[in-house]
Amino acid sequence: MIDLRSDTVTKPSEQMRQLMAQAIVGDDVYGEDPTVNELETYGAQLFGKEAALFVTSGTQGNQAAVLAHSRPGQEIIMDKDAHLFLYEGAAIAAFAGVQPRILPHEFGKMKVDDIEEAIRAEDIHCPETALIWLENSHNRSGGSVLPIAYLKEVYELAQTYRIPVHMDGARIFNAAVATNTSVKEMANYADSIQFCLSKGLGAPVGSLLVGEKSFIDIARKKRKMLGGGLRQAGVIAAPGLYALKTGVTRLQEDHENAKLLASALGEYTELEIINPVDTNIILADTTKSGKTSAEWLKLLKDNNILAVSFSPTILRFTTHVDISKKNIDEVITILQKL
Ligand code: TLP
């Protein structure tokens, strides 16, 4: 099977497995796991932030961030397709007791005027705005990148109102590589960032949350409440550290493969590519083909290709470290036959 469902499906490399076996460990709840500590220090430095927290997943990192930034009864401004809103089981309502204020967007960018209008004024009737939430790259928009100029504009607005900005950077390295920007530069315009080790970078587990030390100290307690206080977590931090050190530059290959696949899909099928394919995600509209996404998924699966459905008429294909140029050529040959 050529698995293009997500960049989460990658298997740890032999090198990662060896590092897991050899990792020096301790009890991380006591702060005594040297490998976790090394990963956190390295991650914080890479993003130019004071501190970092190793979490088991992007979802746990995002939720710890929400809990650390907000109080029950407050509100978070986010776009209507944010992963936080669509795919985290309403955890912000269930755990943090906050509500989402969802705004329209174009490829992940909410209008800055809309954000300003959505910021709550002091009023006995209203919740307070706890946080502004950005997602970079933006998953539901097909991995599109929020450019630095936009990040800066949103951050300056947020500072005017003294509201923190969190960036769901599950795929921030894809965004940085695609725009030839450093994650440190992007991090200048967010108070906290969650980024995944287990997506494009290819680690089996984990994310980091980065920010000021005082914020990370609170998030660490919240992570414990979420059941994320792990013990000898060095065994999963070791492949994460390796992924962070070695997995970034090769993301360019995933982006090239995605572009190649997108143009083949456009050429050999009736699927219509509806995103600019900035990074490693392709969104294809099935309408013109007269078939639904479910029908396409079956047809593709019968031909050894896996993708996911984003709606009854939208398919998502994602390239990653376990998909080579050769695999893409194989997919193209299959598409030509179809
Ligand atoms: N995204 C997954 C699914 O949950 C949709 C995927 O296959 O793309 N933020 C963003 C922007 C994400 O895309 C994801 C995962 C997460 C957070 C959550 O990360 P995990 O899966 O580690 O909890």
Coordinates of C-alpha atoms and ligand atoms in Angstrom, one line a residue:
M1 CA 0.0 0.0 0.0
I2 CA 1.2 3.5 -0.8
D3 CA -0.1 5.3 2.3
L4 CA -0.9 9.0 1.6
R5 CA -3.5 9.3 4.4
S6 CA -1.3 11.5 6.6
D7 CA 2.3 12.3 7.6
T8 CA 1.4 10.7 10.9
V9 CA 1.6 7.1 9.5
T10 CA 5.4 7.0 9.2
K11 CA 7.3 4.2 11.0
P12 CA 10.5 4.9 13.1
S13 CA 13.7 4.2 11.2
E14 CA 16.3 1.7 12.3
Q15 CA 18.4 4.5 13.7
M16 CA 15.5 5.8 15.8
R17 CA 14.8 2.3 17.2
Q18 CA 18.5 2.0 18.2
L19 CA 18.3 5.4 19.9
M20 CA 15.2 4.3 21.7
A21 CA 16.9 1.1 23.0
Q22 CA 20.0 3.0 24.1
A23 CA 18.3 6.1 25.6
I24 CA 19.5 7.3 29.0
V25 CA 16.4 7.7 31.1
G26 CA 15.2 8.9 34.5
D27 CA 11.9 9.9 36.0
D28 CA 10.6 12.9 34.0
V29 CA 8.0 13.9 36.6
Y30 CA 11.0 14.6 38.8
G31 CA 12.6 16.4 35.9
E32 CA 15.3 13.7 35.9
D33 CA 15.2 12.3 32.4
P34 CA 18.3 13.5 30.7
T35 CA 17.1 12.7 27.2
V36 CA 13.8 14.6 27.7
N37 CA 15.7 17.5 29.2
E38 CA 18.1 17.5 26.2
L39 CA 15.1 17.5 23.8
E40 CA 13.3 20.3 25.7
T41 CA 16.5 22.4 25.8
Y42 CA 17.2 21.9 22.1
G43 CA 13.6 22.6 21.1
A44 CA 13.4 25.8 23.1
Q45 CA 16.7 27.1 21.6
L46 CA 15.7 26.2 18.1
F47 CA 12.6 28.4 18.5
G48 CA 14.3 31.1 20.5
K49 CA 12.1 30.6 23.5
E50 CA 13.0 30.2 27.1
A51 CA 11.6 26.8 27.7
A52 CA 9.9 23.7 26.2
L53 CA 7.7 20.9 27.3
F54 CA 7.7 17.4 25.8
V55 CA 4.1 16.2 25.3
T56 CA 2.7 12.9 23.9
S57 CA 0.8 14.5 21.0
G58 CA -0.1 17.6 19.2
T59 CA -3.5 17.5 20.8
Q60 CA -2.0 17.2 24.3
G61 CA 0.3 20.2 23.6
N62 CA -2.5 22.3 22.3
Q63 CA -4.7 21.4 25.2
A64 CA -2.0 22.1 27.8
A65 CA -1.5 25.5 26.0
V66 CA -5.2 26.4 26.2
L67 CA -5.3 25.4 29.9
A68 CA -2.2 27.5 30.6
H69 CA -3.4 30.5 28.7
S70 CA -7.1 30.7 29.9
R71 CA -9.6 30.5 32.7
P72 CA -13.1 28.8 32.4
G73 CA -15.6 31.2 30.9
Q74 CA -13.2 32.8 28.5
E75 CA -13.1 32.7 24.7
I76 CA -10.5 31.8 22.1
I77 CA -10.4 33.4 18.6
M78 CA -9.6 30.9 15.9
D79 CA -10.5 30.2 12.3
K80 CA -13.5 28.0 11.6
D81 CA -11.4 25.1 10.3
A82 CA -8.7 25.1 13.0
H83 CA -7.7 21.6 14.1
L84 CA -8.4 22.8 17.7
F85 CA -12.1 23.4 16.7
L86 CA -12.7 20.5 14.4
Y87 CA -10.6 17.6 15.6
E88 CA -9.8 17.8 19.3
G89 CA -13.1 16.3 20.6
A90 CA -14.3 19.7 22.0
A91 CA -11.6 19.3 24.6
I92 CA -11.3 23.1 25.1
A93 CA -14.9 23.0 26.2
A94 CA -14.6 19.8 28.2
F95 CA -11.3 20.5 30.0
A96 CA -10.6 24.3 29.9
G97 CA -14.2 25.4 30.0
V98 CA -13.7 28.0 27.2
Q99 CA -15.6 28.6 24.1
P100 CA -14.3 29.0 20.5
R101 CA -15.0 32.2 18.6
I102 CA -14.7 31.0 15.1
L103 CA -13.9 33.3 12.1
P104 CA -13.9 32.8 8.4
H105 CA -10.5 32.5 6.7
E106 CA -8.7 32.2 3.5
F107 CA -6.1 29.5 3.5
G108 CA -5.7 29.8 7.2
K109 CA -5.6 33.6 7.3
M110 CA -8.4 35.3 9.2
K111 CA -8.8 38.9 8.3
V112 CA -7.0 41.0 10.8
D113 CA -10.0 43.4 11.0
D114 CA -12.2 40.4 11.8
I115 CA -9.9 39.4 14.6
E116 CA -9.9 42.9 16.0
E117 CA -13.7 43.1 15.8
A118 CA -13.9 39.7 17.6
I119 CA -11.8 40.8 20.5
R120 CA -14.2 41.3 23.4
A121 CA -14.6 44.6 25.1
E122 CA -14.9 44.8 28.9
D123 CA -18.6 44.0 29.4
I124 CA -20.4 42.2 32.2
H125 CA -22.3 40.2 29.6
C126 CA -19.4 38.9 27.6
P127 CA -16.6 36.4 28.0
E128 CA -13.0 37.7 27.9
T129 CA -10.8 37.0 24.9
A130 CA -8.1 34.7 26.4
L131 CA -6.1 33.9 23.3
I132 CA -5.7 34.3 19.5
W133 CA -5.1 30.9 17.8
L134 CA -3.2 30.5 14.5
E135 CA -2.4 27.2 12.6
N136 CA 0.7 27.1 10.5
S137 CA 0.8 25.3 8.1
H138 CA -3.0 25.1 7.9
N139 CA -4.2 21.5 7.6
R140 CA -7.7 22.0 6.3
S141 CA -6.5 24.5 3.7
G142 CA -4.1 21.9 2.4
G143 CA -0.9 22.8 4.3
S144 CA -0.9 26.4 3.3
V145 CA 1.6 28.7 5.0
L146 CA 0.9 31.8 7.0
P147 CA 3.6 34.3 5.8
I148 CA 5.8 36.2 8.3
A149 CA 4.1 39.5 7.3
Y150 CA 0.7 38.1 8.4
L151 CA 2.1 36.6 11.6
K152 CA 3.6 40.0 12.4
E153 CA 0.4 41.9 11.8
V154 CA -1.7 39.6 13.9
Y155 CA 0.9 39.6 16.7
E156 CA 1.1 43.4 16.8
L157 CA -2.7 43.6 17.0
A158 CA -2.7 41.0 19.8
Q159 CA 0.0 43.0 21.7
T160 CA -2.1 46.2 21.5
Y161 CA -4.9 44.3 23.3
R162 CA -2.5 42.4 25.5
I163 CA -3.8 39.1 24.3
P164 CA -1.4 36.2 23.8
V165 CA -1.1 34.4 20.5
H166 CA -0.6 30.6 20.2
M167 CA 0.5 28.9 17.1
D168 CA -0.5 25.3 16.3
G169 CA 2.6 24.6 14.5
A170 CA 2.0 20.8 14.1
R171 CA 3.6 21.3 10.6
I172 CA 5.6 24.5 11.3
F173 CA 8.8 23.0 9.8
N174 CA 6.9 22.4 6.5
A175 CA 5.9 26.1 6.6
A176 CA 9.4 27.3 7.4
V177 CA 11.1 25.1 4.7
A178 CA 8.5 26.1 2.1
T179 CA 9.1 29.8 2.6
N180 CA 12.8 29.6 3.4
T181 CA 12.2 31.1 6.8
S182 CA 13.5 29.9 10.2
V183 CA 11.1 28.6 12.8
K184 CA 12.8 31.1 15.2
E185 CA 11.6 34.0 13.0
M186 CA 8.1 32.6 12.9
A187 CA 8.3 32.1 16.7
N188 CA 9.0 35.8 17.2
Y189 CA 5.3 36.4 16.5
A190 CA 3.7 33.9 18.9
D191 CA 3.8 33.6 22.7
S192 CA 3.6 29.8 22.5
I193 CA 3.9 27.2 19.8
Q194 CA 3.1 23.6 19.7
F195 CA 5.0 21.6 17.0
C196 CA 4.8 17.9 16.2
L197 CA 7.8 15.5 16.0
S198 CA 5.6 12.8 14.8
K199 CA 4.4 14.3 11.5
G200 CA 6.8 15.4 8.8
L201 CA 9.9 14.9 11.0
G202 CA 9.1 11.2 11.2
A203 CA 9.3 10.5 14.9
P204 CA 6.9 7.8 16.3
V205 CA 5.5 9.9 19.1
G206 CA 5.5 13.4 20.6
S207 CA 5.3 17.1 20.3
L208 CA 6.9 20.1 22.0
L209 CA 5.3 23.1 23.4
V210 CA 7.6 26.2 23.6
G211 CA 7.2 29.6 25.3
E212 CA 8.4 31.6 28.2
K213 CA 9.5 29.7 31.3
S214 CA 6.7 31.0 33.5
F215 CA 4.2 29.8 30.8
I216 CA 5.9 26.4 30.4
D217 CA 5.9 25.9 34.2
I218 CA 2.1 26.3 34.2
A219 CA 1.7 24.1 31.1
R220 CA 3.8 21.4 32.8
K221 CA 1.2 21.2 35.7
K222 CA -1.6 21.1 33.1
R223 CA 0.1 18.3 31.3
K224 CA 0.2 16.3 34.5
M225 CA -3.5 16.9 34.9
L226 CA -4.0 15.6 31.4
G227 CA -2.2 12.4 32.4
G228 CA 0.9 13.4 30.4
G229 CA 3.4 13.3 33.3
L230 CA 5.5 10.4 31.9
R231 CA 8.2 8.6 33.7
Q232 CA 11.2 7.2 31.7
A233 CA 10.0 9.2 28.7
G234 CA 13.6 9.3 27.3
V235 CA 12.8 6.2 25.2
I236 CA 10.3 8.3 23.2
A237 CA 12.2 11.6 23.4
A238 CA 15.3 10.0 21.8
P239 CA 13.8 9.4 18.4
G240 CA 12.1 12.8 18.7
L241 CA 15.4 14.6 19.2
Y242 CA 17.0 12.7 16.3
A243 CA 14.0 13.6 14.1
L244 CA 14.3 17.3 15.1
K245 CA 18.0 17.3 14.3
T246 CA 17.9 15.4 11.1
G247 CA 14.4 15.6 9.7
V248 CA 13.9 19.2 8.7
T249 CA 15.9 19.8 5.5
R250 CA 14.5 16.7 3.8
L251 CA 10.9 18.1 4.0
Q252 CA 11.7 19.8 0.7
E253 CA 11.5 16.4 -0.9
D254 CA 8.0 15.9 0.5
H255 CA 7.0 19.2 -1.0
E256 CA 8.4 18.4 -4.4
N257 CA 6.7 15.0 -4.3
A258 CA 3.4 16.7 -3.4
K259 CA 3.7 19.1 -6.3
L260 CA 4.5 16.3 -8.7
L261 CA 1.6 14.2 -7.5
A262 CA -0.8 17.2 -7.7
S263 CA 0.1 17.9 -11.3
A264 CA -0.4 14.2 -12.2
L265 CA -3.8 14.1 -10.4
G266 CA -4.7 17.2 -12.4
E267 CA -3.5 15.7 -15.7
Y268 CA -4.6 12.1 -15.5
T269 CA -7.9 12.2 -13.5
E270 CA -11.0 14.4 -13.3
L271 CA -10.0 15.5 -9.8
E272 CA -9.5 19.2 -9.4
I273 CA -6.7 20.4 -7.1
I274 CA -8.1 23.2 -4.9
N275 CA -5.1 24.2 -2.9
P276 CA -1.8 25.9 -3.9
V277 CA 0.2 22.8 -2.6
D278 CA 2.7 25.0 -0.7
T279 CA 3.9 22.1 1.4
N280 CA 3.1 18.4 1.7
I281 CA -0.7 18.3 1.4
I282 CA -2.9 18.1 -1.7
L283 CA -6.6 18.7 -1.6
A284 CA -8.6 17.4 -4.6
D285 CA -12.2 18.1 -5.4
T286 CA -14.1 15.1 -6.8
T287 CA -17.2 16.9 -8.1
K288 CA -16.2 17.0 -11.8
S289 CA -15.5 13.3 -11.8
G290 CA -19.1 12.6 -10.8
K291 CA -17.8 10.4 -7.9
T292 CA -17.8 11.0 -4.2
S293 CA -14.7 11.0 -2.0
A294 CA -15.9 7.6 -0.6
E295 CA -16.1 6.2 -4.1
W296 CA -12.6 7.6 -4.9
L297 CA -11.1 6.2 -1.7
K298 CA -12.4 2.7 -2.6
L299 CA -11.1 3.0 -6.2
L300 CA -7.7 4.2 -4.9
K301 CA -7.5 1.5 -2.2
D302 CA -8.4 -1.2 -4.8
N303 CA -5.3 0.1 -6.6
N304 CA -3.0 0.1 -3.5
I305 CA -3.3 3.9 -2.7
L306 CA -4.6 5.2 0.5
A307 CA -5.9 8.8 1.0
V308 CA -8.4 10.4 3.4
S309 CA -11.7 12.2 2.9
F310 CA -12.1 15.8 4.1
S311 CA -15.7 16.1 2.9
P312 CA -18.1 14.1 0.7
T313 CA -16.3 15.8 -2.3
I314 CA -12.8 16.6 -1.0
L315 CA -9.9 14.2 -0.7
R316 CA -6.6 14.8 1.1
F317 CA -3.3 13.3 0.0
T318 CA -0.2 13.8 2.2
T319 CA 3.4 13.1 1.4
H320 CA 6.0 12.2 4.1
V321 CA 9.3 10.5 4.9
D322 CA 8.1 7.0 4.0
I323 CA 7.0 8.1 0.5
S324 CA 9.8 8.2 -2.0
K325 CA 9.9 9.8 -5.5
K326 CA 9.7 6.2 -6.7
N327 CA 6.4 5.7 -4.8
I328 CA 5.0 8.9 -6.4
D329 CA 6.0 7.5 -9.9
E330 CA 4.2 4.3 -9.0
V331 CA 1.1 6.3 -8.1
I332 CA 1.3 8.3 -11.3
T333 CA 1.5 5.1 -13.3
I334 CA -1.6 3.8 -11.5
L335 CA -3.4 7.1 -12.2
Q336 CA -2.6 6.9 -15.9
K337 CA -4.2 3.4 -16.0
L338 CA -7.3 4.6 -14.1
Ligands
TLP1 N1 -3.8 16.1 12.4 C1 -4.1 14.8 11.9 C2 -5.6 14.5 12.2 O1 -6.0 14.8 13.5 C3 -6.5 15.3 11.3 C4 -3.8 14.6 10.5 O2 -3.8 13.5 10.0 O3 -3.5 15.7 9.8 N2 -2.7 20.3 14.9 C5 -2.8 20.0 13.6 C6 -2.7 21.2 12.6 C7 -2.9 18.7 13.1 O4 -3.0 18.5 11.8 C8 -2.9 17.7 14.1 C9 -3.1 16.2 13.6 C10 -2.8 18.0 15.4 C11 -2.8 19.3 15.8 C12 -2.9 16.9 16.5 O5 -1.7 16.2 16.5 P1 -1.8 14.7 17.2 O6 -2.4 13.8 16.2 O7 -0.4 14.4 17.5 O8 -2.6 14.8 18.4

